[in-house]
Amino acid sequence: SLAVQTFDGIVQVMRGNTDEAEPILLNVLQVNPNQPFVNHSLALVRRAQGDPNAAEQFLSEEIRLHPPAIPARRTLVEVLAEQRRYEDQLIQLKVIASLERPSALTMHSRAQALFNLGRFDEAAAETTRCRTADARYPGCWLLWANVLSKQGKKSEAQAAYQESLRLVDAAKSRRDQ
């Protein structure tokens, strides 16, 4: 059945077996172009094959067919980051933020895009929002350390960096228990 083929194709992608997944997913798409998660999965295949343009096209189709498609938008944010298309990232992140509860992951991604654009004051504000939303999210502390360093606040940057390391160690301890 189509559902079984879809599931099998998605599982193959998750296992990293993109060569096995590709013909299955292309067949599903041919039979039912509206099947959820198939375009997203094919985007992951194309991304793994080093074809970001095709990945972006598949992700755009997934978003068009199945809004709000937050997982596809998150993957698109990653593809755009790899291409250094930070303004386009900000557009997608704004949509994601409008569709979900406040998320440290989204705030961190937005702060990183702003940082990459050299918009350090805005990145600092976003890392502050992120650290307020989830004080235990090490990525926000590390990015804040980088922002502070760019702003010439070396001792504050060092303290934020140390806090990011402490949070990583604390997270490892929680996992190991």
Short mmCIF file of N, CA and C in Angstrom, two decimals:
data_model
loop_
_atom_site.label_atom_id
_atom_site.label_comp_id
_atom_site.label_asym_id
_atom_site.label_seq_id
_atom_site.Cartn_x
_atom_site.Cartn_y
_atom_site.Cartn_z
N SER A 1 0.84 -1.20 0.00
CA SER A 1 0.00 0.00 0.00
C SER A 1 0.88 1.25 0.00
N LEU A 2 0.25 2.35 -0.36
CA LEU A 2 0.98 3.63 -0.43
C LEU A 2 1.48 4.06 0.95
N ALA A 3 0.67 3.84 1.97
CA ALA A 3 1.07 4.21 3.34
C ALA A 3 2.31 3.43 3.78
N VAL A 4 2.35 2.15 3.46
CA VAL A 4 3.50 1.31 3.82
C VAL A 4 4.75 1.77 3.06
N GLN A 5 4.58 2.06 1.77
CA GLN A 5 5.72 2.55 0.98
C GLN A 5 6.23 3.88 1.54
N THR A 6 5.31 4.77 1.87
CA THR A 6 5.69 6.07 2.44
C THR A 6 6.48 5.87 3.71
N PHE A 7 5.96 5.04 4.61
CA PHE A 7 6.63 4.76 5.88
C PHE A 7 8.01 4.17 5.63
N ASP A 8 8.09 3.20 4.72
CA ASP A 8 9.37 2.55 4.42
C ASP A 8 10.37 3.57 3.89
N GLY A 9 9.93 4.43 2.98
CA GLY A 9 10.83 5.46 2.42
C GLY A 9 11.35 6.41 3.49
N ILE A 10 10.44 6.85 4.36
CA ILE A 10 10.83 7.78 5.43
C ILE A 10 11.81 7.11 6.40
N VAL A 11 11.54 5.85 6.74
CA VAL A 11 12.44 5.12 7.65
C VAL A 11 13.82 4.97 7.02
N GLN A 12 13.87 4.67 5.72
CA GLN A 12 15.17 4.55 5.04
C GLN A 12 15.95 5.87 5.10
N VAL A 13 15.25 6.99 4.94
CA VAL A 13 15.91 8.30 5.04
C VAL A 13 16.45 8.49 6.45
N MET A 14 15.63 8.18 7.46
CA MET A 14 16.05 8.35 8.86
C MET A 14 17.26 7.49 9.19
N ARG A 15 17.38 6.35 8.54
CA ARG A 15 18.53 5.46 8.75
C ARG A 15 19.74 5.88 7.93
N GLY A 16 19.57 6.88 7.08
CA GLY A 16 20.67 7.34 6.24
C GLY A 16 20.83 6.57 4.95
N ASN A 17 19.86 5.73 4.65
CA ASN A 17 19.90 4.92 3.41
C ASN A 17 19.21 5.66 2.28
N THR A 18 19.80 6.79 1.86
CA THR A 18 19.14 7.64 0.88
C THR A 18 19.01 6.97 -0.48
N ASP A 19 19.98 6.12 -0.86
CA ASP A 19 19.89 5.45 -2.16
C ASP A 19 18.70 4.49 -2.21
N GLU A 20 18.41 3.83 -1.07
CA GLU A 20 17.25 2.93 -1.00
C GLU A 20 15.95 3.73 -0.92
N ALA A 21 15.99 4.85 -0.23
CA ALA A 21 14.78 5.65 -0.01
C ALA A 21 14.31 6.34 -1.28
N GLU A 22 15.25 6.83 -2.07
CA GLU A 22 14.90 7.69 -3.20
C GLU A 22 13.88 7.07 -4.16
N PRO A 23 14.10 5.85 -4.70
CA PRO A 23 13.11 5.31 -5.65
C PRO A 23 11.74 5.06 -5.01
N ILE A 24 11.74 4.66 -3.76
CA ILE A 24 10.47 4.43 -3.05
C ILE A 24 9.69 5.73 -2.96
N LEU A 25 10.36 6.80 -2.52
CA LEU A 25 9.69 8.09 -2.32
C LEU A 25 9.26 8.71 -3.65
N LEU A 26 10.09 8.58 -4.68
CA LEU A 26 9.71 9.11 -6.00
C LEU A 26 8.49 8.39 -6.53
N ASN A 27 8.39 7.08 -6.28
CA ASN A 27 7.22 6.32 -6.69
C ASN A 27 5.97 6.79 -5.94
N VAL A 28 6.10 6.98 -4.64
CA VAL A 28 4.96 7.47 -3.84
C VAL A 28 4.51 8.82 -4.38
N LEU A 29 5.45 9.69 -4.67
CA LEU A 29 5.13 11.03 -5.16
C LEU A 29 4.41 10.97 -6.51
N GLN A 30 4.81 10.02 -7.34
CA GLN A 30 4.17 9.86 -8.65
C GLN A 30 2.72 9.40 -8.49
N VAL A 31 2.48 8.48 -7.55
CA VAL A 31 1.14 7.95 -7.32
C VAL A 31 0.25 8.98 -6.61
N ASN A 32 0.83 9.64 -5.58
CA ASN A 32 0.07 10.64 -4.83
C ASN A 32 0.97 11.82 -4.50
N PRO A 33 0.95 12.88 -5.32
CA PRO A 33 1.82 14.04 -5.09
C PRO A 33 1.51 14.81 -3.80
N ASN A 34 0.38 14.50 -3.16
CA ASN A 34 -0.01 15.20 -1.93
C ASN A 34 0.33 14.44 -0.66
N GLN A 35 1.03 13.33 -0.77
CA GLN A 35 1.33 12.49 0.40
C GLN A 35 2.22 13.27 1.38
N PRO A 36 1.75 13.48 2.63
CA PRO A 36 2.55 14.25 3.59
C PRO A 36 3.92 13.63 3.87
N PHE A 37 4.89 14.48 4.10
CA PHE A 37 6.27 14.14 4.50
C PHE A 37 7.12 13.57 3.37
N VAL A 38 6.53 13.29 2.21
CA VAL A 38 7.32 12.70 1.12
C VAL A 38 8.25 13.75 0.50
N ASN A 39 7.73 14.94 0.22
CA ASN A 39 8.60 15.99 -0.32
C ASN A 39 9.70 16.35 0.68
N HIS A 40 9.35 16.41 1.97
CA HIS A 40 10.36 16.70 3.00
C HIS A 40 11.43 15.62 2.99
N SER A 41 11.02 14.36 2.92
CA SER A 41 11.98 13.25 2.92
C SER A 41 12.86 13.29 1.67
N LEU A 42 12.26 13.61 0.53
CA LEU A 42 13.07 13.73 -0.69
C LEU A 42 14.04 14.91 -0.60
N ALA A 43 13.63 15.95 0.09
CA ALA A 43 14.55 17.08 0.32
C ALA A 43 15.76 16.61 1.11
N LEU A 44 15.54 15.77 2.13
CA LEU A 44 16.65 15.24 2.92
C LEU A 44 17.57 14.38 2.06
N VAL A 45 16.98 13.62 1.12
CA VAL A 45 17.78 12.82 0.19
C VAL A 45 18.64 13.74 -0.67
N ARG A 46 18.02 14.77 -1.27
CA ARG A 46 18.77 15.69 -2.13
C ARG A 46 19.86 16.44 -1.36
N ARG A 47 19.55 16.80 -0.13
CA ARG A 47 20.54 17.49 0.71
C ARG A 47 21.74 16.58 0.95
N ALA A 48 21.47 15.31 1.26
CA ALA A 48 22.54 14.34 1.49
C ALA A 48 23.36 14.11 0.22
N GLN A 49 22.71 14.26 -0.93
CA GLN A 49 23.39 14.10 -2.22
C GLN A 49 24.14 15.36 -2.64
N GLY A 50 24.04 16.42 -1.82
CA GLY A 50 24.76 17.66 -2.11
C GLY A 50 24.06 18.55 -3.12
N ASP A 51 22.73 18.46 -3.18
CA ASP A 51 21.96 19.28 -4.12
C ASP A 51 20.99 20.18 -3.34
N PRO A 52 21.50 21.29 -2.78
CA PRO A 52 20.66 22.15 -1.94
C PRO A 52 19.51 22.80 -2.70
N ASN A 53 19.69 23.06 -4.00
CA ASN A 53 18.61 23.70 -4.77
C ASN A 53 17.42 22.76 -4.90
N ALA A 54 17.68 21.50 -5.21
CA ALA A 54 16.60 20.52 -5.29
C ALA A 54 15.97 20.31 -3.92
N ALA A 55 16.80 20.29 -2.88
CA ALA A 55 16.28 20.15 -1.51
C ALA A 55 15.32 21.29 -1.20
N GLU A 56 15.73 22.50 -1.55
CA GLU A 56 14.87 23.67 -1.30
C GLU A 56 13.56 23.57 -2.06
N GLN A 57 13.61 23.08 -3.30
CA GLN A 57 12.38 22.94 -4.09
C GLN A 57 11.43 21.94 -3.44
N PHE A 58 11.94 20.81 -2.99
CA PHE A 58 11.09 19.80 -2.33
C PHE A 58 10.51 20.35 -1.03
N LEU A 59 11.33 21.09 -0.27
CA LEU A 59 10.85 21.66 0.99
C LEU A 59 9.76 22.70 0.73
N SER A 60 9.95 23.52 -0.28
CA SER A 60 8.94 24.53 -0.63
C SER A 60 7.63 23.87 -1.01
N GLU A 61 7.72 22.76 -1.72
CA GLU A 61 6.50 22.02 -2.11
C GLU A 61 5.82 21.41 -0.88
N GLU A 62 6.59 20.86 0.04
CA GLU A 62 6.02 20.31 1.29
C GLU A 62 5.29 21.41 2.06
N ILE A 63 5.91 22.58 2.14
CA ILE A 63 5.31 23.71 2.87
C ILE A 63 4.04 24.18 2.16
N ARG A 64 4.07 24.22 0.83
CA ARG A 64 2.90 24.65 0.06
C ARG A 64 1.73 23.68 0.24
N LEU A 65 2.03 22.39 0.20
CA LEU A 65 0.97 21.37 0.27
C LEU A 65 0.44 21.16 1.68
N HIS A 66 1.30 21.29 2.68
CA HIS A 66 0.94 20.90 4.04
C HIS A 66 1.33 21.96 5.07
N PRO A 67 0.78 23.19 4.93
CA PRO A 67 1.11 24.20 5.93
C PRO A 67 0.54 23.78 7.30
N PRO A 68 1.18 24.13 8.41
CA PRO A 68 2.34 25.03 8.47
C PRO A 68 3.68 24.34 8.22
N ALA A 69 3.73 22.99 8.22
CA ALA A 69 4.95 22.25 7.86
C ALA A 69 6.18 22.75 8.63
N ILE A 70 6.06 22.85 9.94
CA ILE A 70 7.18 23.36 10.75
C ILE A 70 8.44 22.50 10.59
N PRO A 71 8.34 21.15 10.60
CA PRO A 71 9.59 20.38 10.40
C PRO A 71 10.27 20.70 9.05
N ALA A 72 9.49 20.85 7.99
CA ALA A 72 10.07 21.19 6.68
C ALA A 72 10.70 22.58 6.73
N ARG A 73 10.03 23.52 7.42
CA ARG A 73 10.59 24.87 7.54
C ARG A 73 11.92 24.83 8.32
N ARG A 74 11.98 24.01 9.38
CA ARG A 74 13.24 23.91 10.14
C ARG A 74 14.37 23.37 9.26
N THR A 75 14.07 22.36 8.44
CA THR A 75 15.08 21.82 7.53
C THR A 75 15.48 22.89 6.51
N LEU A 76 14.50 23.66 6.03
CA LEU A 76 14.80 24.74 5.09
C LEU A 76 15.72 25.77 5.73
N VAL A 77 15.50 26.09 7.00
CA VAL A 77 16.38 27.02 7.72
C VAL A 77 17.82 26.50 7.71
N GLU A 78 17.99 25.19 7.91
CA GLU A 78 19.33 24.59 7.89
C GLU A 78 19.96 24.67 6.49
N VAL A 79 19.17 24.36 5.46
CA VAL A 79 19.67 24.42 4.08
C VAL A 79 20.08 25.86 3.74
N LEU A 80 19.26 26.82 4.14
CA LEU A 80 19.58 28.23 3.88
C LEU A 80 20.85 28.66 4.63
N ALA A 81 21.02 28.16 5.86
CA ALA A 81 22.23 28.49 6.63
C ALA A 81 23.47 27.95 5.91
N GLU A 82 23.38 26.74 5.39
CA GLU A 82 24.52 26.14 4.67
C GLU A 82 24.89 26.98 3.44
N GLN A 83 23.92 27.68 2.88
CA GLN A 83 24.16 28.53 1.71
C GLN A 83 24.44 29.98 2.11
N ARG A 84 24.52 30.23 3.40
CA ARG A 84 24.77 31.58 3.94
C ARG A 84 23.68 32.57 3.51
N ARG A 85 22.45 32.10 3.39
CA ARG A 85 21.30 32.94 3.01
C ARG A 85 20.55 33.32 4.30
N TYR A 86 21.20 34.16 5.09
CA TYR A 86 20.71 34.45 6.44
C TYR A 86 19.43 35.28 6.45
N GLU A 87 19.27 36.19 5.50
CA GLU A 87 18.02 36.97 5.42
C GLU A 87 16.84 36.05 5.14
N ASP A 88 17.03 35.09 4.24
CA ASP A 88 15.97 34.11 3.93
C ASP A 88 15.67 33.25 5.15
N GLN A 89 16.72 32.92 5.91
CA GLN A 89 16.52 32.19 7.16
C GLN A 89 15.60 32.96 8.09
N LEU A 90 15.87 34.26 8.24
CA LEU A 90 15.07 35.09 9.16
C LEU A 90 13.60 35.09 8.76
N ILE A 91 13.32 35.07 7.46
CA ILE A 91 11.93 35.03 6.99
C ILE A 91 11.26 33.74 7.46
N GLN A 92 11.93 32.60 7.26
CA GLN A 92 11.36 31.32 7.69
C GLN A 92 11.21 31.25 9.21
N LEU A 93 12.20 31.75 9.92
CA LEU A 93 12.17 31.71 11.39
C LEU A 93 11.03 32.57 11.94
N LYS A 94 10.74 33.67 11.27
CA LYS A 94 9.62 34.52 11.69
C LYS A 94 8.30 33.76 11.55
N VAL A 95 8.15 33.02 10.45
CA VAL A 95 6.95 32.22 10.25
C VAL A 95 6.87 31.13 11.33
N ILE A 96 7.97 30.42 11.56
CA ILE A 96 7.98 29.37 12.58
C ILE A 96 7.60 29.94 13.93
N ALA A 97 8.19 31.07 14.30
CA ALA A 97 7.90 31.70 15.60
C ALA A 97 6.43 32.09 15.73
N SER A 98 5.81 32.46 14.60
CA SER A 98 4.40 32.85 14.64
C SER A 98 3.48 31.64 14.79
N LEU A 99 4.00 30.44 14.53
CA LEU A 99 3.18 29.23 14.53
C LEU A 99 3.33 28.37 15.78
N GLU A 100 4.34 28.66 16.58
CA GLU A 100 4.61 27.79 17.74
C GLU A 100 4.73 28.63 19.00
N ARG A 101 4.70 27.93 20.14
CA ARG A 101 4.98 28.61 21.40
C ARG A 101 6.45 29.04 21.38
N PRO A 102 6.80 30.06 22.18
CA PRO A 102 8.21 30.49 22.19
C PRO A 102 9.14 29.29 22.41
N SER A 103 10.17 29.22 21.58
CA SER A 103 11.07 28.07 21.56
C SER A 103 12.52 28.55 21.57
N ALA A 104 13.31 28.01 22.49
CA ALA A 104 14.73 28.36 22.56
C ALA A 104 15.44 27.99 21.25
N LEU A 105 15.04 26.88 20.64
CA LEU A 105 15.66 26.46 19.39
C LEU A 105 15.46 27.52 18.30
N THR A 106 14.23 28.01 18.17
CA THR A 106 13.94 29.03 17.16
C THR A 106 14.65 30.34 17.49
N MET A 107 14.65 30.72 18.76
CA MET A 107 15.33 31.96 19.16
C MET A 107 16.83 31.86 18.89
N HIS A 108 17.41 30.70 19.19
CA HIS A 108 18.83 30.48 18.95
C HIS A 108 19.14 30.59 17.46
N SER A 109 18.31 29.96 16.64
CA SER A 109 18.52 30.01 15.18
C SER A 109 18.42 31.44 14.68
N ARG A 110 17.45 32.18 15.19
CA ARG A 110 17.29 33.58 14.79
C ARG A 110 18.51 34.41 15.23
N ALA A 111 18.95 34.21 16.46
CA ALA A 111 20.12 34.93 16.96
C ALA A 111 21.36 34.60 16.12
N GLN A 112 21.50 33.33 15.74
CA GLN A 112 22.65 32.93 14.92
C GLN A 112 22.62 33.60 13.56
N ALA A 113 21.44 33.67 12.94
CA ALA A 113 21.31 34.33 11.63
C ALA A 113 21.66 35.82 11.76
N LEU A 114 21.15 36.45 12.82
CA LEU A 114 21.46 37.88 13.04
C LEU A 114 22.97 38.08 13.26
N PHE A 115 23.57 37.19 14.05
CA PHE A 115 25.01 37.23 14.30
C PHE A 115 25.77 37.11 12.97
N ASN A 116 25.35 36.15 12.15
CA ASN A 116 26.03 35.92 10.87
C ASN A 116 25.90 37.12 9.93
N LEU A 117 24.85 37.90 10.10
CA LEU A 117 24.65 39.11 9.30
C LEU A 117 25.40 40.31 9.90
N GLY A 118 26.07 40.10 11.04
CA GLY A 118 26.80 41.19 11.68
C GLY A 118 25.89 42.13 12.45
N ARG A 119 24.67 41.72 12.71
CA ARG A 119 23.70 42.53 13.45
C ARG A 119 23.79 42.14 14.94
N PHE A 120 24.91 42.53 15.57
CA PHE A 120 25.26 42.03 16.90
C PHE A 120 24.32 42.51 18.00
N ASP A 121 23.83 43.74 17.91
CA ASP A 121 22.91 44.23 18.95
C ASP A 121 21.61 43.45 18.92
N GLU A 122 21.09 43.18 17.72
CA GLU A 122 19.87 42.38 17.61
C GLU A 122 20.13 40.94 18.05
N ALA A 123 21.30 40.41 17.72
CA ALA A 123 21.66 39.05 18.14
C ALA A 123 21.75 38.98 19.66
N ALA A 124 22.30 40.04 20.29
CA ALA A 124 22.39 40.08 21.76
C ALA A 124 21.00 40.06 22.37
N ALA A 125 20.08 40.84 21.82
CA ALA A 125 18.71 40.87 22.34
C ALA A 125 18.05 39.51 22.19
N GLU A 126 18.28 38.85 21.07
CA GLU A 126 17.66 37.54 20.83
C GLU A 126 18.27 36.47 21.74
N THR A 127 19.60 36.53 21.99
CA THR A 127 20.19 35.55 22.90
C THR A 127 19.68 35.78 24.32
N THR A 128 19.42 37.02 24.67
CA THR A 128 18.84 37.31 25.99
C THR A 128 17.44 36.72 26.10
N ARG A 129 16.63 36.89 25.04
CA ARG A 129 15.29 36.28 25.02
C ARG A 129 15.40 34.76 25.15
N CYS A 130 16.36 34.18 24.44
CA CYS A 130 16.57 32.74 24.44
C CYS A 130 16.97 32.24 25.83
N ARG A 131 17.90 32.95 26.45
CA ARG A 131 18.37 32.54 27.78
C ARG A 131 17.27 32.72 28.82
N THR A 132 16.37 33.68 28.60
CA THR A 132 15.23 33.88 29.50
C THR A 132 14.21 32.76 29.31
N ALA A 133 14.00 32.37 28.04
CA ALA A 133 13.03 31.30 27.74
C ALA A 133 13.51 29.95 28.27
N ASP A 134 14.82 29.68 28.19
CA ASP A 134 15.38 28.41 28.66
C ASP A 134 16.81 28.66 29.14
N ALA A 135 16.94 28.91 30.43
CA ALA A 135 18.24 29.26 31.01
C ALA A 135 19.25 28.11 30.94
N ARG A 136 18.78 26.89 30.62
CA ARG A 136 19.68 25.74 30.57
C ARG A 136 20.08 25.35 29.15
N TYR A 137 19.74 26.19 28.16
CA TYR A 137 20.06 25.89 26.75
C TYR A 137 21.46 26.42 26.45
N PRO A 138 22.47 25.53 26.39
CA PRO A 138 23.87 25.98 26.27
C PRO A 138 24.16 26.77 25.00
N GLY A 139 23.47 26.44 23.90
CA GLY A 139 23.73 27.13 22.64
C GLY A 139 23.51 28.62 22.73
N CYS A 140 22.50 29.03 23.50
CA CYS A 140 22.23 30.47 23.65
C CYS A 140 23.33 31.16 24.43
N TRP A 141 23.86 30.47 25.45
CA TRP A 141 24.96 31.05 26.23
C TRP A 141 26.22 31.17 25.39
N LEU A 142 26.51 30.15 24.60
CA LEU A 142 27.71 30.18 23.75
C LEU A 142 27.61 31.29 22.71
N LEU A 143 26.44 31.40 22.08
CA LEU A 143 26.26 32.46 21.09
C LEU A 143 26.34 33.84 21.76
N TRP A 144 25.78 33.96 22.96
CA TRP A 144 25.87 35.22 23.69
C TRP A 144 27.33 35.57 23.96
N ALA A 145 28.13 34.56 24.32
CA ALA A 145 29.56 34.78 24.54
C ALA A 145 30.21 35.34 23.26
N ASN A 146 29.84 34.78 22.11
CA ASN A 146 30.39 35.26 20.84
C ASN A 146 29.96 36.69 20.55
N VAL A 147 28.69 37.00 20.85
CA VAL A 147 28.19 38.37 20.64
C VAL A 147 28.96 39.34 21.53
N LEU A 148 29.08 38.99 22.81
CA LEU A 148 29.81 39.86 23.75
C LEU A 148 31.25 40.08 23.30
N SER A 149 31.86 39.03 22.77
CA SER A 149 33.23 39.14 22.28
C SER A 149 33.29 40.13 21.11
N LYS A 150 32.33 40.04 20.18
CA LYS A 150 32.28 40.98 19.04
C LYS A 150 32.05 42.41 19.51
N GLN A 151 31.36 42.56 20.65
CA GLN A 151 31.09 43.89 21.19
C GLN A 151 32.25 44.39 22.07
N GLY A 152 33.33 43.60 22.15
CA GLY A 152 34.50 44.01 22.91
C GLY A 152 34.39 43.80 24.41
N LYS A 153 33.41 43.04 24.87
CA LYS A 153 33.19 42.79 26.30
C LYS A 153 33.82 41.44 26.66
N LYS A 154 35.16 41.43 26.71
CA LYS A 154 35.92 40.18 26.82
C LYS A 154 35.64 39.42 28.12
N SER A 155 35.62 40.09 29.27
CA SER A 155 35.43 39.36 30.53
C SER A 155 34.00 38.80 30.63
N GLU A 156 33.02 39.59 30.17
CA GLU A 156 31.64 39.09 30.17
C GLU A 156 31.51 37.92 29.19
N ALA A 157 32.19 38.01 28.06
CA ALA A 157 32.17 36.92 27.08
C ALA A 157 32.75 35.65 27.67
N GLN A 158 33.86 35.78 28.40
CA GLN A 158 34.49 34.61 29.04
C GLN A 158 33.55 33.97 30.06
N ALA A 159 32.85 34.80 30.84
CA ALA A 159 31.91 34.27 31.84
C ALA A 159 30.74 33.54 31.16
N ALA A 160 30.22 34.09 30.07
CA ALA A 160 29.12 33.44 29.34
C ALA A 160 29.60 32.12 28.72
N TYR A 161 30.83 32.12 28.21
CA TYR A 161 31.40 30.89 27.65
C TYR A 161 31.53 29.81 28.72
N GLN A 162 32.03 30.19 29.90
CA GLN A 162 32.15 29.23 31.01
C GLN A 162 30.79 28.67 31.40
N GLU A 163 29.77 29.53 31.39
CA GLU A 163 28.42 29.07 31.72
C GLU A 163 27.92 28.08 30.67
N SER A 164 28.22 28.31 29.40
CA SER A 164 27.81 27.36 28.35
C SER A 164 28.46 26.00 28.57
N LEU A 165 29.74 25.99 28.96
CA LEU A 165 30.43 24.73 29.24
C LEU A 165 29.81 24.03 30.45
N ARG A 166 29.48 24.79 31.49
CA ARG A 166 28.87 24.22 32.69
C ARG A 166 27.52 23.58 32.34
N LEU A 167 26.74 24.24 31.49
CA LEU A 167 25.43 23.72 31.09
C LEU A 167 25.55 22.45 30.26
N VAL A 168 26.56 22.39 29.40
CA VAL A 168 26.80 21.17 28.62
C VAL A 168 27.13 20.01 29.56
N ASP A 169 28.02 20.27 30.54
CA ASP A 169 28.38 19.23 31.52
C ASP A 169 27.17 18.80 32.33
N ALA A 170 26.34 19.76 32.74
CA ALA A 170 25.14 19.44 33.53
C ALA A 170 24.17 18.59 32.71
N ALA A 171 24.03 18.91 31.43
CA ALA A 171 23.13 18.13 30.56
C ALA A 171 23.66 16.71 30.41
N LYS A 172 24.98 16.56 30.27
CA LYS A 172 25.57 15.22 30.16
C LYS A 172 25.32 14.43 31.44
N SER A 173 25.47 15.08 32.60
CA SER A 173 25.24 14.41 33.89
C SER A 173 23.79 13.92 33.98
N ARG A 174 22.84 14.77 33.57
CA ARG A 174 21.43 14.36 33.60
C ARG A 174 21.17 13.18 32.72
N ARG A 175 21.80 13.17 31.52
CA ARG A 175 21.62 12.06 30.58
C ARG A 175 22.20 10.76 31.13
N ASP A 176 23.35 10.88 31.82
CA ASP A 176 24.05 9.68 32.29
C ASP A 176 23.38 9.04 33.51
N GLN A 177 22.49 9.78 34.15
CA GLN A 177 21.87 9.23 35.37
C GLN A 177 20.78 8.24 35.04
#
